[in-house]
Structures are given as structure tokens and as C-alpha cells.
């Protein structure tokens, strides 16, 4: 039976563990940074030499680390895209916006072990020739900002940051910036715009890939808090050893934020892919099961934007059998290993690592309406399909949850959602707002239709007015 494997959160909840520097140093803090600084230039058999920073980048590549912020993109590959020949400074930004609903893991690291995040950041900066870096923290995390500012001051005092760090000749400073408190500030290019002092309008890619044209149009690395913490452990263990944690292509550990209708909501660190969704929900070591007398209805596996799974849903996945051969197998949703690839293969994603459990007391239409209202509020408004579509979907769902549903609403919702993603928008928010609607309505169609029929019946039976004509016209104007 899988258990928690605490690497990043190893000390976080110990009663005597505090977020100050002295405590961190007592627990081996900044040793990985010293090790990284001491990585000497290596000569290769062909006469070429590889510097310390390049070797560190190689360790991260060998570790197979994938970003913990949402997309699960290879960290080593992202770092390899950085334009190192432009002659411009290279910046690094730690994305501490943590805005995906259901996610509360970065906050734990910041509150309980801020120096670990700083150490990971410092090593990542050194590995990438960065001399100025930023922490972009969600505006509402005032306490987190205070803790991090204190940790930064402590790190400067000990010369882990600043000029000529530990007499190495390497200079680095890190500045903390409190964000604007909007979801789109978590999207890396929106974040960069916001950090530059502008409205957080995401930039179009190409050409504005941060690795080439990021902060102040300079090469920039944006990594999540947890990803940067993992860098510290990769350097401490070595990339090859780190890659033995987790499962192939899904290495290391991951902190899962578990919420909803379960006995023990909270954060749990596990080796990636070693526990299934069902184990995370039901095992005593994790969620401890559903509330008494309740049945599972659905699971949102990777933050609110991930496509929902319906209880009992089955997927055909390619899996390697004991004979080493790959064969297609039918897998129940609860038996999906909680890793990046299995969830993508099942048509959803593990995203920011946030599992939201919905039991049979959940009103699915209400739940989707709540999510859609969030996305309609958070769209930055630059792209018409996202700005208008998210609002139309939210309005239709508001109607459905306020006794004004119409039989065609389910189709209407799917039609709008289908017309938002697929290269029609500047950023992935387009997908993020469409996926919940596509999956909730697609998988629970009967509940949406039943709700609308009940509303229509009720209206027929009473003298209540019908939906305003203007809204029907709006529905008709959505492209099919
Ligand atoms: C709408 C939207 C919101 C996002 N919010 C966050 C966030 O709050 N935190 C985060 O780390 N990444 C967030 N991301 C992903 C970032 O754009 C980026 O991919 C990530 O910070 C890269 O870090 P990683 O490679 O370490 O995962 C968001 C993406 C989108 C499209
Ligand atoms: S997809 Fe939505 S959030 Fe992203 S840039 Fe376009 S309007 Fe803004």
C-alpha cells in the first residue's frame, strides 16, 4: 500500500521546525547550494570542458523533472531553450501565484520551509547564469510575502545571496513582488507583464516565449515553487538517483492538494505515479475515504480547469505487462496512477496536483456554475472567444441554477465551449475555461437536461415569464 514519501515536506510539519534560517541550517540547509557552487569544471575525452552550471543543468535534465505548476513540461528542456547567446541578462522568476482553485501546496512550502524554496531558486539561478531573480507571489498571500522577505534578508546576511556569494565570485539578488491577486497573473506571460508593472495580459507565443523574449524582452525562466524545491533535491542526490523516485517519465515526488468530500482533506507528498487516484482518496494514509454514507460521484483530478472524471468511468490505456510487452488495458478511473502521462491518456490532466472529490450530495449543475463563474470573472478579456464564451457559459449556467433553464442549454454550453480552445486564444486560459464545461456537460448530460426540463415544466405550470428574447438570440448567434 503506498505511503506518503516526504522529501520537500520532510520537516515541514515537525513540531520543532520553524521557517527561520538557523533551523534550516540545523537540518542541512544550503548544503546543496554549497555543493552546486563547488561543482568544478570537467574535462571531456574530446578535450572540451563543461562548466559547473552546465553540469547542474545536466543533472536536472537527467532527473527527468517535470514542472509542478500545471503543464508538467520538462524542466531540463525548458532550461535548454534559454537563449544564452543574446548578450542580454537572463532572469528567473519563481511563480508563487498558486491561483488554480483546489491548489494549496506552494503556500505550505512558503509558510513552513521558505529557505528550501530559496535554496532551489538560488541553485537554479546559478545553473542558468542568472544574476537577478524574482519571486512573484499572489497578492493575497501577505503572510507568505512577509515570511519570504524575512528569509531573503537572512540569506543575504549569511551571504547565500548578494555579491561574491561565499567567496565564489558569483553575484545574485532576488526580489519579491506581490502580485495583483488575479488568476491570470499565474500564467507565465501574464505574470511577466504584471511584473513589468502592466495589466496582466498574456503575450502571444510565438514570438514571446519567455526563454527568448521574457521579462523586459530578455530570456527568462519561469518555474513553479515546488519545481524549484525539487532542484535542490536533485543537486543533493544527483539527477540519476532522483530519477529513481516516482515512475518512468514521471519522476520525483509531488505534493497533492486533496479537497472536497473526503474525511482527511490536506496535502500529501507522494512519489509520482506510485499511488492511484483511488488510493489517494480512500487510503487511511491519504484522504481516508468519503464522508460516511456517501458515494463517489466525480473527481476533478488536477485543479478546477482539469476535465472531470465520472465515478465508474473506464479508460483504455496502453500498459506494460509482466512480460514487458505493451498491451491495451481497461482501467477504472480510481485505478489510474496519479501521474502526468496516465491522466493525459485518460483525457484529463494532473495539472497543479489538486484533486477535488465530489460525492453524491453534489449538484453537478451548481458545481459547474460555480466553476464557470470563476472563469468568466478571471478572463483577462483580450480574446473574443474567451471573454465572450466564458461569460455566455456562466450566464447559461446561472440561468440553469435559477429556474430559467431551457432544453437546448446543454447543447448550447457544449457548442460555446467547443469554440473557445484550439488555437483561437492567446493563452491556455481558453482551454482552462472550456474543459470543465465540455466534461461536466458531456459526462452528466442527463442532469443538465433534467434540470432544464424541470424548469420548463415549472414555467409552463406557472405564469412565470420565459427567458428574455435577447438571450435566445445570443444563443442562436453562437457559431456551430
Ligand atoms: C490560466 C493559467 C494560470 C496559471 N497559474 C499558475 C500558478 O498559479 N502557478 C504556477 O506555478 N503556474 C501557473 N500556470 C502555469 C504557468 O504558466 C507556467 O507554466 C508555470 O509557472 C511554469 O512552471 P513549471 O514549469 O515549474 O511548472 C498557469 C497557467 C495558466 C494558463
Ligand atoms: S485566453 Fe482568455 S485569459 Fe488568455 S489572453 Fe485570451 S482572453 Fe486573456
Short mmCIF file of C-alpha atoms and ligand atoms in Angstrom, two decimals:
data_model
loop_
_atom_site.label_atom_id
_atom_site.label_comp_id
_atom_site.label_asym_id
_atom_site.label_seq_id
_atom_site.Cartn_x
_atom_site.Cartn_y
_atom_site.Cartn_z
CA UNK A 1 0.00 0.00 0.00
CA UNK A 2 1.56 3.34 -0.98
CA UNK A 3 2.52 5.74 1.76
CA UNK A 4 3.47 9.39 1.81
CA UNK A 5 7.04 9.99 0.69
CA UNK A 6 8.07 13.29 2.14
CA UNK A 7 11.06 14.87 0.50
CA UNK A 8 10.08 18.51 0.06
CA UNK A 9 7.81 18.46 3.10
CA UNK A 10 10.19 16.27 5.12
CA UNK A 11 10.45 18.68 8.03
CA UNK A 12 7.53 21.00 7.38
CA UNK A 13 5.12 19.62 9.96
CA UNK A 14 7.56 18.64 12.66
CA UNK A 15 6.64 20.47 15.87
CA UNK A 16 10.10 22.00 16.42
CA UNK A 17 10.61 23.03 12.78
CA UNK A 18 10.44 26.77 12.15
CA UNK A 19 10.85 28.83 8.96
CA UNK A 20 13.95 30.67 10.16
CA UNK A 21 17.47 30.31 8.83
CA UNK A 22 19.05 28.77 11.92
CA UNK A 23 16.51 25.95 11.92
CA UNK A 24 17.03 25.36 8.21
CA UNK A 25 20.81 25.22 8.66
CA UNK A 26 20.44 22.75 11.54
CA UNK A 27 18.56 20.48 9.14
CA UNK A 28 21.23 20.54 6.43
CA UNK A 29 20.01 23.69 4.71
CA UNK A 30 22.11 25.33 1.97
CA UNK A 31 24.42 22.29 1.76
CA UNK A 32 23.09 21.60 -1.75
CA UNK A 33 23.87 25.21 -2.68
CA UNK A 34 27.44 24.81 -1.40
CA UNK A 35 27.71 21.57 -3.36
CA UNK A 36 26.43 23.30 -6.50
CA UNK A 37 28.93 26.14 -6.10
CA UNK A 38 31.75 23.64 -5.66
CA UNK A 39 30.93 21.79 -8.90
CA UNK A 40 34.20 22.14 -10.74
CA UNK A 41 34.70 22.42 -14.48
CA UNK A 42 35.05 18.97 -16.01
CA UNK A 43 37.22 17.96 -18.96
CA UNK A 44 35.67 15.67 -21.54
CA UNK A 45 37.53 12.97 -23.50
CA UNK A 46 37.26 15.09 -26.67
CA UNK A 47 39.18 17.90 -24.99
CA UNK A 48 36.12 20.10 -24.41
CA UNK A 49 35.28 21.36 -20.93
CA UNK A 50 31.93 21.55 -19.17
CA UNK A 51 31.46 24.24 -16.54
CA UNK A 52 29.76 23.73 -13.18
CA UNK A 53 26.49 25.45 -14.16
CA UNK A 54 26.18 23.35 -17.31
CA UNK A 55 26.71 20.18 -15.29
CA UNK A 56 23.95 21.26 -12.92
CA UNK A 57 21.60 21.77 -15.86
CA UNK A 58 22.55 18.29 -16.99
CA UNK A 59 21.67 16.83 -13.59
CA UNK A 60 18.21 18.41 -13.80
CA UNK A 61 17.77 17.03 -17.31
CA UNK A 62 18.82 13.53 -16.18
CA UNK A 63 16.46 13.76 -13.20
CA UNK A 64 13.55 13.98 -15.63
CA UNK A 65 11.91 16.69 -13.51
CA UNK A 66 8.60 17.92 -14.91
CA UNK A 67 7.12 21.27 -13.91
CA UNK A 68 4.73 21.18 -10.96
CA UNK A 69 2.92 24.40 -11.92
CA UNK A 70 0.38 22.88 -14.29
CA UNK A 71 1.65 21.83 -17.69
CA UNK A 72 4.12 19.18 -16.48
CA UNK A 73 6.68 20.39 -19.00
CA UNK A 74 10.24 19.06 -18.72
CA UNK A 75 12.29 21.44 -16.60
CA UNK A 76 15.58 20.41 -18.23
CA UNK A 77 14.14 21.04 -21.68
CA UNK A 78 12.75 24.43 -20.64
CA UNK A 79 16.17 25.45 -19.36
CA UNK A 80 17.77 24.24 -22.61
CA UNK A 81 15.58 26.67 -24.60
CA UNK A 82 17.04 29.70 -22.83
CA UNK A 83 18.76 31.98 -25.31
CA UNK A 84 22.27 32.14 -23.86
CA UNK A 85 23.79 33.91 -26.85
CA UNK A 86 21.68 37.07 -26.92
CA UNK A 87 24.06 39.03 -24.71
CA UNK A 88 21.06 40.13 -22.64
CA UNK A 89 20.69 39.28 -18.94
CA UNK A 90 18.83 36.07 -18.14
CA UNK A 91 16.14 36.33 -15.48
CA UNK A 92 14.46 33.69 -13.35
CA UNK A 93 11.01 34.06 -11.84
CA UNK A 94 9.59 31.81 -9.17
CA UNK A 95 5.87 31.51 -9.84
CA UNK A 96 4.29 31.65 -6.37
CA UNK A 97 0.91 32.82 -7.60
CA UNK A 98 -0.80 29.49 -6.80
CA UNK A 99 -4.09 30.55 -8.29
CA UNK A 100 -5.61 27.32 -9.61
CA UNK A 101 -8.69 26.57 -7.46
CA UNK A 102 -8.14 23.49 -5.31
CA UNK A 103 -4.36 24.01 -5.07
CA UNK A 104 -2.69 24.85 -1.75
CA UNK A 105 0.73 23.21 -1.82
CA UNK A 106 3.10 26.09 -2.67
CA UNK A 107 1.63 28.04 0.21
CA UNK A 108 2.64 25.24 2.61
CA UNK A 109 6.22 25.32 1.38
CA UNK A 110 6.37 29.11 1.65
CA UNK A 111 4.86 29.21 5.13
CA UNK A 112 6.74 26.27 6.58
CA UNK A 113 10.04 25.98 4.72
CA UNK A 114 10.79 29.21 2.80
CA UNK A 115 14.54 28.67 2.74
CA UNK A 116 14.11 25.41 0.84
CA UNK A 117 12.39 27.33 -1.94
CA UNK A 118 15.11 29.99 -1.86
CA UNK A 119 17.86 27.37 -1.99
CA UNK A 120 16.26 25.73 -5.02
CA UNK A 121 15.88 29.12 -6.67
CA UNK A 122 19.47 30.13 -5.97
CA UNK A 123 20.80 26.88 -7.43
CA UNK A 124 18.55 27.25 -10.49
CA UNK A 125 19.85 30.81 -10.95
CA UNK A 126 23.47 29.72 -10.69
CA UNK A 127 22.87 26.86 -13.15
CA UNK A 128 21.41 29.30 -15.66
CA UNK A 129 23.77 32.29 -15.29
CA UNK A 130 21.05 34.39 -13.68
CA UNK A 131 22.10 37.34 -11.52
CA UNK A 132 18.70 38.84 -10.77
CA UNK A 133 15.61 36.81 -9.97
CA UNK A 134 12.09 37.47 -8.75
CA UNK A 135 9.52 35.76 -6.62
CA UNK A 136 6.07 36.63 -7.89
CA UNK A 137 3.72 35.89 -5.04
CA UNK A 138 -0.05 36.10 -5.07
CA UNK A 139 -1.22 39.47 -3.70
CA UNK A 140 -3.40 37.88 -1.03
CA UNK A 141 -0.50 35.88 0.45
CA UNK A 142 0.57 38.75 2.68
CA UNK A 143 1.85 36.45 5.40
CA UNK A 144 3.77 34.41 2.80
CA UNK A 145 5.35 37.61 1.45
CA UNK A 146 6.41 38.62 4.96
CA UNK A 147 7.94 35.20 5.63
CA UNK A 148 9.80 35.21 2.32
CA UNK A 149 11.11 38.75 2.76
CA UNK A 150 12.46 37.76 6.14
CA UNK A 151 14.05 34.63 4.64
CA UNK A 152 15.61 36.73 1.85
CA UNK A 153 17.11 39.12 4.41
CA UNK A 154 18.53 36.16 6.36
CA UNK A 155 20.01 34.63 3.21
CA UNK A 156 21.67 37.97 2.37
CA UNK A 157 23.11 38.21 5.89
CA UNK A 158 24.69 34.77 5.51
CA UNK A 159 25.94 35.67 2.01
CA UNK A 160 23.97 32.86 0.37
CA UNK A 161 22.68 35.76 -1.72
CA UNK A 162 24.27 39.04 -2.70
CA UNK A 163 27.72 39.93 -4.00
CA UNK A 164 30.56 37.43 -4.29
CA UNK A 165 28.47 34.68 -2.71
CA UNK A 166 30.55 32.55 -0.32
CA UNK A 167 33.68 33.98 -1.97
CA UNK A 168 32.80 32.34 -5.28
CA UNK A 169 32.74 35.48 -7.40
CA UNK A 170 29.07 34.81 -8.23
CA UNK A 171 26.54 37.62 -7.61
CA UNK A 172 22.81 37.10 -7.26
CA UNK A 173 19.92 39.01 -5.81
CA UNK A 174 16.27 38.00 -5.52
CA UNK A 175 13.37 40.41 -5.20
CA UNK A 176 9.89 39.59 -4.05
CA UNK A 177 6.94 41.10 -5.88
CA UNK A 178 3.39 40.85 -4.62
CA UNK A 179 1.01 40.10 -7.47
CA UNK A 180 -2.27 41.65 -8.40
CA UNK A 181 -4.43 38.83 -6.99
CA UNK A 182 -5.90 37.58 -10.24
CA UNK A 183 -5.83 34.09 -11.72
CA UNK A 184 -4.28 35.17 -14.99
CA UNK A 185 -1.22 36.52 -13.14
CA UNK A 186 -0.29 32.84 -12.66
CA UNK A 187 0.02 32.35 -16.44
CA UNK A 188 3.71 32.93 -17.10
CA UNK A 189 3.45 35.67 -19.73
CA UNK A 190 0.64 37.46 -17.89
CA UNK A 191 2.84 37.24 -14.81
CA UNK A 192 5.76 38.79 -16.72
CA UNK A 193 3.58 41.69 -17.92
CA UNK A 194 2.35 42.23 -14.38
CA UNK A 195 5.91 42.14 -13.04
CA UNK A 196 6.79 44.82 -15.59
CA UNK A 197 4.11 46.98 -13.99
CA UNK A 198 1.40 46.48 -16.59
CA UNK A 199 -2.00 44.84 -16.71
CA UNK A 200 -1.54 41.02 -16.73
CA UNK A 201 -2.38 40.50 -20.40
CA UNK A 202 -0.77 37.24 -21.54
CA UNK A 203 1.55 37.51 -24.53
CA UNK A 204 1.18 35.53 -27.69
CA UNK A 205 3.57 32.63 -28.34
CA UNK A 206 5.32 32.81 -30.75
CA UNK A 207 7.15 35.10 -30.56
CA UNK A 208 7.02 35.77 -26.81
CA UNK A 209 8.37 32.52 -25.45
CA UNK A 210 9.82 33.56 -22.08
CA UNK A 211 13.04 31.60 -22.73
CA UNK A 212 13.78 34.06 -25.55
CA UNK A 213 11.61 37.16 -25.06
CA UNK A 214 10.52 37.23 -21.44
CA UNK A 215 10.90 39.83 -18.72
CA UNK A 216 11.99 43.17 -20.28
CA UNK A 217 12.27 41.22 -23.55
CA UNK A 218 15.17 39.22 -22.11
CA UNK A 219 15.50 35.42 -21.80
CA UNK A 220 13.52 34.37 -18.72
CA UNK A 221 12.86 31.14 -16.86
CA UNK A 222 9.54 30.82 -15.06
CA UNK A 223 9.28 27.89 -12.68
CA UNK A 224 6.81 26.90 -10.02
CA UNK A 225 7.70 26.92 -6.28
CA UNK A 226 7.60 23.13 -5.98
CA UNK A 227 9.64 22.61 -9.16
CA UNK A 228 12.38 24.84 -7.77
CA UNK A 229 12.36 22.97 -4.45
CA UNK A 230 12.89 19.75 -6.40
CA UNK A 231 16.02 21.28 -7.98
CA UNK A 232 17.62 21.46 -4.55
CA UNK A 233 17.00 17.74 -4.01
CA UNK A 234 18.26 16.85 -7.47
CA UNK A 235 21.56 18.56 -6.74
CA UNK A 236 21.76 16.95 -3.29
CA UNK A 237 21.02 13.42 -4.62
CA UNK A 238 22.29 13.63 -8.20
CA UNK A 239 19.98 13.53 -11.20
CA UNK A 240 20.23 9.77 -11.75
CA UNK A 241 19.30 8.96 -8.18
CA UNK A 242 16.41 11.44 -8.26
CA UNK A 243 15.10 9.78 -11.43
CA UNK A 244 14.70 6.54 -9.46
CA UNK A 245 11.97 8.21 -7.41
CA UNK A 246 8.50 8.01 -8.92
CA UNK A 247 7.91 6.15 -12.17
CA UNK A 248 9.49 6.32 -15.65
CA UNK A 249 8.91 9.72 -17.29
CA UNK A 250 7.11 10.81 -14.11
CA UNK A 251 9.98 11.11 -11.70
CA UNK A 252 10.38 12.52 -8.23
CA UNK A 253 7.79 13.40 -5.67
CA UNK A 254 4.71 15.54 -5.96
CA UNK A 255 2.60 17.32 -3.37
CA UNK A 256 -1.07 16.57 -3.94
CA UNK A 257 -3.69 19.01 -2.62
CA UNK A 258 -6.67 16.86 -1.70
CA UNK A 259 -10.01 18.57 -1.07
CA UNK A 260 -13.76 18.08 -1.26
CA UNK A 261 -15.97 15.40 0.25
CA UNK A 262 -13.36 13.28 1.98
CA UNK A 263 -12.52 12.56 5.59
CA UNK A 264 -8.97 13.94 5.56
CA UNK A 265 -8.52 16.81 3.13
CA UNK A 266 -4.97 18.14 3.09
CA UNK A 267 -1.65 18.00 1.28
CA UNK A 268 0.16 14.73 0.74
CA UNK A 269 3.57 14.24 -0.84
CA UNK A 270 3.94 11.05 -2.87
CA UNK A 271 6.31 9.55 -5.40
CA UNK A 272 4.78 10.45 -8.75
CA UNK A 273 2.67 7.60 -10.11
CA UNK A 274 3.13 5.32 -7.09
CA UNK A 275 -0.42 5.93 -5.81
CA UNK A 276 -3.64 5.71 -7.78
CA UNK A 277 -6.42 8.28 -7.62
CA UNK A 278 -8.48 5.76 -5.63
CA UNK A 279 -5.69 5.21 -3.12
CA UNK A 280 -5.21 8.94 -2.66
CA UNK A 281 -8.92 9.36 -1.98
CA UNK A 282 -9.56 6.27 0.12
CA UNK A 283 -6.43 5.05 1.89
CA UNK A 284 -6.07 5.93 5.58
CA UNK A 285 -2.61 7.34 4.78
CA UNK A 286 -4.21 9.91 2.48
CA UNK A 287 -7.81 11.13 2.13
CA UNK A 288 -9.27 8.42 4.37
CA UNK A 289 -12.31 7.82 2.18
CA UNK A 290 -15.59 9.55 1.52
CA UNK A 291 -17.78 11.01 4.22
CA UNK A 292 -19.89 8.34 5.96
CA UNK A 293 -22.84 7.06 3.97
CA UNK A 294 -21.81 8.82 0.79
CA UNK A 295 -20.95 7.50 -2.67
CA UNK A 296 -18.44 8.91 -5.11
CA UNK A 297 -19.92 10.97 -7.93
CA UNK A 298 -16.95 12.61 -9.63
CA UNK A 299 -13.33 13.63 -9.30
CA UNK A 300 -11.64 16.73 -10.68
CA UNK A 301 -8.08 15.45 -10.89
CA UNK A 302 -5.85 18.49 -11.48
CA UNK A 303 -7.36 21.75 -10.27
CA UNK A 304 -10.62 23.30 -11.43
CA UNK A 305 -9.58 23.52 -15.09
CA UNK A 306 -8.93 19.76 -15.44
CA UNK A 307 -11.59 17.68 -17.17
CA UNK A 308 -13.77 15.93 -14.61
CA UNK A 309 -13.87 12.12 -14.21
CA UNK A 310 -17.18 10.46 -13.53
CA UNK A 311 -17.31 7.68 -10.91
CA UNK A 312 -17.13 4.32 -12.64
CA UNK A 313 -15.62 5.80 -15.81
CA UNK A 314 -13.30 3.39 -17.61
CA UNK A 315 -10.36 4.15 -19.88
CA UNK A 316 -8.38 2.12 -22.36
CA UNK A 317 -4.71 2.66 -21.57
CA UNK A 318 -1.56 1.14 -23.00
CA UNK A 319 0.32 -0.59 -20.18
CA UNK A 320 3.39 -2.76 -19.95
CA UNK A 321 2.59 -6.24 -18.66
CA UNK A 322 4.86 -8.56 -16.61
CA UNK A 323 6.27 -9.90 -19.91
CA UNK A 324 7.49 -6.38 -20.76
CA UNK A 325 5.10 -6.10 -23.70
CA UNK A 326 2.72 -3.17 -24.08
CA UNK A 327 -0.96 -4.03 -24.27
CA UNK A 328 -4.19 -2.08 -24.04
CA UNK A 329 -5.97 -2.47 -20.72
CA UNK A 330 -9.26 -1.22 -19.39
CA UNK A 331 -8.68 0.85 -16.27
CA UNK A 332 -11.23 2.26 -13.87
CA UNK A 333 -10.85 5.95 -13.10
CA UNK A 334 -9.93 5.15 -9.49
CA UNK A 335 -7.16 2.82 -10.64
CA UNK A 336 -5.38 5.45 -12.71
CA UNK A 337 -1.89 6.08 -11.35
CA UNK A 338 -1.70 9.71 -10.32
CA UNK A 339 0.97 10.78 -12.79
CA UNK A 340 1.24 13.19 -15.70
CA UNK A 341 1.00 10.68 -18.54
CA UNK A 342 -1.81 8.42 -17.27
CA UNK A 343 -4.12 11.35 -16.70
CA UNK A 344 -3.39 12.82 -20.11
CA UNK A 345 -4.05 9.40 -21.65
CA UNK A 346 -7.40 9.36 -19.81
CA UNK A 347 -8.29 12.72 -21.38
CA UNK A 348 -7.63 14.96 -18.41
CA UNK A 349 -4.51 16.15 -16.56
CA UNK A 350 -2.89 16.18 -13.15
CA UNK A 351 -2.28 19.93 -13.65
CA UNK A 352 -1.32 21.62 -10.42
CA UNK A 353 -1.74 18.37 -8.45
CA UNK A 354 -5.10 19.27 -6.93
CA UNK A 355 -7.70 16.51 -6.56
CA UNK A 356 -11.24 17.70 -5.79
CA UNK A 357 -13.62 14.93 -4.71
CA UNK A 358 -17.36 15.26 -5.29
CA UNK A 359 -19.77 12.83 -3.62
CA UNK A 360 -23.39 12.03 -4.45
CA UNK A 361 -24.63 15.05 -2.50
CA UNK A 362 -23.16 17.28 -5.22
CA UNK A 363 -25.42 19.20 -7.52
CA UNK A 364 -23.35 18.91 -10.69
CA UNK A 365 -25.06 21.85 -12.39
CA UNK A 366 -24.36 24.06 -9.36
CA UNK A 367 -20.78 22.83 -9.19
CA UNK A 368 -20.14 23.70 -12.84
CA UNK A 369 -21.92 27.01 -12.47
CA UNK A 370 -19.57 27.89 -9.63
CA UNK A 371 -16.50 27.00 -11.71
CA UNK A 372 -17.80 28.83 -14.79
CA UNK A 373 -18.50 31.97 -12.78
CA UNK A 374 -14.89 31.94 -11.63
CA UNK A 375 -13.56 31.70 -15.20
CA UNK A 376 -15.92 34.37 -16.51
CA UNK A 377 -14.66 36.67 -13.77
CA UNK A 378 -10.99 35.87 -14.39
CA UNK A 379 -10.76 36.06 -18.19
CA UNK A 380 -8.43 38.94 -19.00
CA UNK A 381 -10.64 39.88 -21.93
CA UNK A 382 -8.09 40.11 -24.73
CA UNK A 383 -9.50 37.30 -26.89
CA UNK A 384 -13.13 37.38 -28.00
CA UNK A 385 -13.80 33.61 -27.75
CA UNK A 386 -12.54 33.50 -24.17
CA UNK A 387 -14.00 36.81 -23.00
CA UNK A 388 -17.45 36.28 -24.53
CA UNK A 389 -17.54 32.49 -24.31
CA UNK A 390 -16.68 32.30 -20.62
CA UNK A 391 -19.37 34.88 -19.88
CA UNK A 392 -22.04 33.20 -22.03
CA UNK A 393 -21.34 29.84 -20.38
CA UNK A 394 -21.55 31.39 -16.95
CA UNK A 395 -24.82 33.16 -17.83
CA UNK A 396 -26.37 29.97 -19.20
CA UNK A 397 -25.38 28.09 -16.07
CA UNK A 398 -26.70 30.87 -13.88
CA UNK A 399 -29.99 30.50 -15.73
CA UNK A 400 -29.98 26.75 -15.18
CA UNK A 401 -29.38 27.16 -11.47
CA UNK A 402 -32.04 29.86 -11.10
CA UNK A 403 -35.11 28.15 -12.54
CA UNK A 404 -34.69 29.56 -16.06
CA UNK A 405 -33.14 26.54 -17.81
CA UNK A 406 -34.04 25.62 -21.39
CA UNK A 407 -33.90 22.20 -23.03
CA UNK A 408 -31.25 23.37 -25.50
CA UNK A 409 -28.91 24.72 -22.77
CA UNK A 410 -26.73 21.60 -22.57
CA UNK A 411 -26.04 21.72 -26.33
CA UNK A 412 -25.62 25.46 -26.16
CA UNK A 413 -22.97 25.13 -23.44
CA UNK A 414 -21.01 22.48 -25.32
CA UNK A 415 -21.22 24.48 -28.54
CA UNK A 416 -19.72 27.55 -26.87
CA UNK A 417 -17.05 25.52 -25.05
CA UNK A 418 -16.04 23.75 -28.28
CA UNK A 419 -15.47 27.10 -29.96
CA UNK A 420 -13.06 28.57 -27.41
CA UNK A 421 -9.92 26.39 -27.42
CA UNK A 422 -7.88 25.05 -30.33
CA UNK A 423 -5.61 27.97 -31.18
CA UNK A 424 -8.33 30.61 -31.04
CA UNK A 425 -6.95 32.29 -27.92
CA UNK A 426 -3.68 33.85 -26.82
CA UNK A 427 -3.18 31.71 -23.74
CA UNK A 428 -4.24 28.37 -22.27
CA UNK A 429 -6.97 30.02 -20.21
CA UNK A 430 -9.18 29.34 -23.24
CA UNK A 431 -8.76 25.60 -22.65
CA UNK A 432 -8.99 26.05 -18.88
CA UNK A 433 -12.44 27.60 -19.06
CA UNK A 434 -13.76 25.24 -21.76
CA UNK A 435 -12.61 21.89 -20.34
CA UNK A 436 -14.82 21.88 -17.23
CA UNK A 437 -17.90 22.72 -19.32
CA UNK A 438 -17.11 20.17 -22.03
CA UNK A 439 -16.52 17.41 -19.50
CA UNK A 440 -19.21 18.19 -16.92
CA UNK A 441 -21.93 18.57 -19.54
CA UNK A 442 -20.60 15.71 -21.69
CA UNK A 443 -20.44 13.25 -18.79
CA UNK A 444 -23.50 14.37 -16.82
CA UNK A 445 -25.72 15.38 -19.74
CA UNK A 446 -28.80 13.76 -18.15
CA UNK A 447 -28.54 16.05 -15.10
CA UNK A 448 -28.37 19.18 -17.24
CA UNK A 449 -31.31 18.09 -19.38
CA UNK A 450 -33.36 17.03 -16.35
CA UNK A 451 -32.73 20.41 -14.73
CA UNK A 452 -33.80 22.29 -17.85
CA UNK A 453 -36.89 20.14 -18.37
CA UNK A 454 -37.95 20.64 -14.76
CA UNK A 455 -37.55 24.40 -15.22
CA UNK A 456 -39.58 24.40 -18.44
CA UNK A 457 -42.31 22.31 -16.86
CA UNK A 458 -42.41 24.61 -13.88
CA UNK A 459 -42.68 27.66 -16.10
CA UNK A 460 -45.46 26.09 -18.15
CA UNK A 461 -47.33 25.26 -14.98
CA UNK A 462 -46.95 28.74 -13.59
CA UNK A 463 -47.38 32.10 -15.21
CA UNK A 464 -43.66 32.83 -14.90
CA UNK A 465 -42.08 34.60 -17.83
CA UNK A 466 -39.75 32.75 -20.17
CA UNK A 467 -36.11 33.51 -20.95
CA UNK A 468 -35.69 37.01 -22.38
CA UNK A 469 -35.68 37.02 -26.20
CA UNK A 470 -32.30 38.78 -26.25
CA UNK A 471 -30.64 35.74 -24.64
CA UNK A 472 -32.24 33.35 -27.11
CA UNK A 473 -30.89 35.49 -29.94
CA UNK A 474 -27.47 35.40 -28.32
CA UNK A 475 -27.62 31.59 -28.17
CA UNK A 476 -28.59 31.39 -31.80
CA UNK A 477 -25.66 33.56 -32.85
CA UNK A 478 -23.00 31.18 -31.48
CA UNK A 479 -21.25 29.53 -34.42
CA UNK A 480 -21.96 25.83 -34.74
C1 LIG B 1 -4.50 30.48 -16.58
C2 LIG B 1 -3.24 29.91 -16.04
C3 LIG B 1 -2.93 30.05 -14.69
C4 LIG B 1 -1.76 29.54 -14.18
N1 LIG B 1 -1.47 29.67 -12.86
C5 LIG B 1 -0.31 29.18 -12.35
C6 LIG B 1 0.01 29.34 -10.97
O1 LIG B 1 -0.75 29.91 -10.20
N2 LIG B 1 1.19 28.84 -10.55
C7 LIG B 1 2.08 28.20 -11.38
O2 LIG B 1 3.14 27.78 -10.96
N3 LIG B 1 1.79 28.03 -12.69
C8 LIG B 1 0.64 28.52 -13.18
N4 LIG B 1 0.36 28.37 -14.52
C9 LIG B 1 1.39 27.74 -15.38
C10 LIG B 1 2.46 28.78 -15.76
O3 LIG B 1 2.04 29.45 -16.94
C11 LIG B 1 3.81 28.13 -16.05
O4 LIG B 1 3.63 27.12 -16.98
C12 LIG B 1 4.46 27.55 -14.81
O5 LIG B 1 4.61 28.51 -13.79
C13 LIG B 1 5.82 27.01 -15.19
O6 LIG B 1 6.42 26.41 -14.11
P1 LIG B 1 6.81 24.86 -14.09
O7 LIG B 1 7.41 24.56 -15.43
O8 LIG B 1 7.77 24.76 -12.98
O9 LIG B 1 5.53 24.12 -13.87
C14 LIG B 1 -0.84 28.86 -15.05
C15 LIG B 1 -1.16 28.71 -16.40
C16 LIG B 1 -2.36 29.22 -16.89
C17 LIG B 1 -2.67 29.03 -18.34
S1 LIG B 2 -7.36 33.22 -23.49
FE1 LIG B 2 -8.59 34.46 -22.11
S2 LIG B 2 -7.23 34.88 -20.40
FE2 LIG B 2 -5.92 34.18 -22.10
S3 LIG B 2 -5.31 36.04 -23.14
FE3 LIG B 2 -7.17 35.37 -24.13
S4 LIG B 2 -8.82 36.45 -23.06
FE4 LIG B 2 -7.00 36.59 -21.78
#
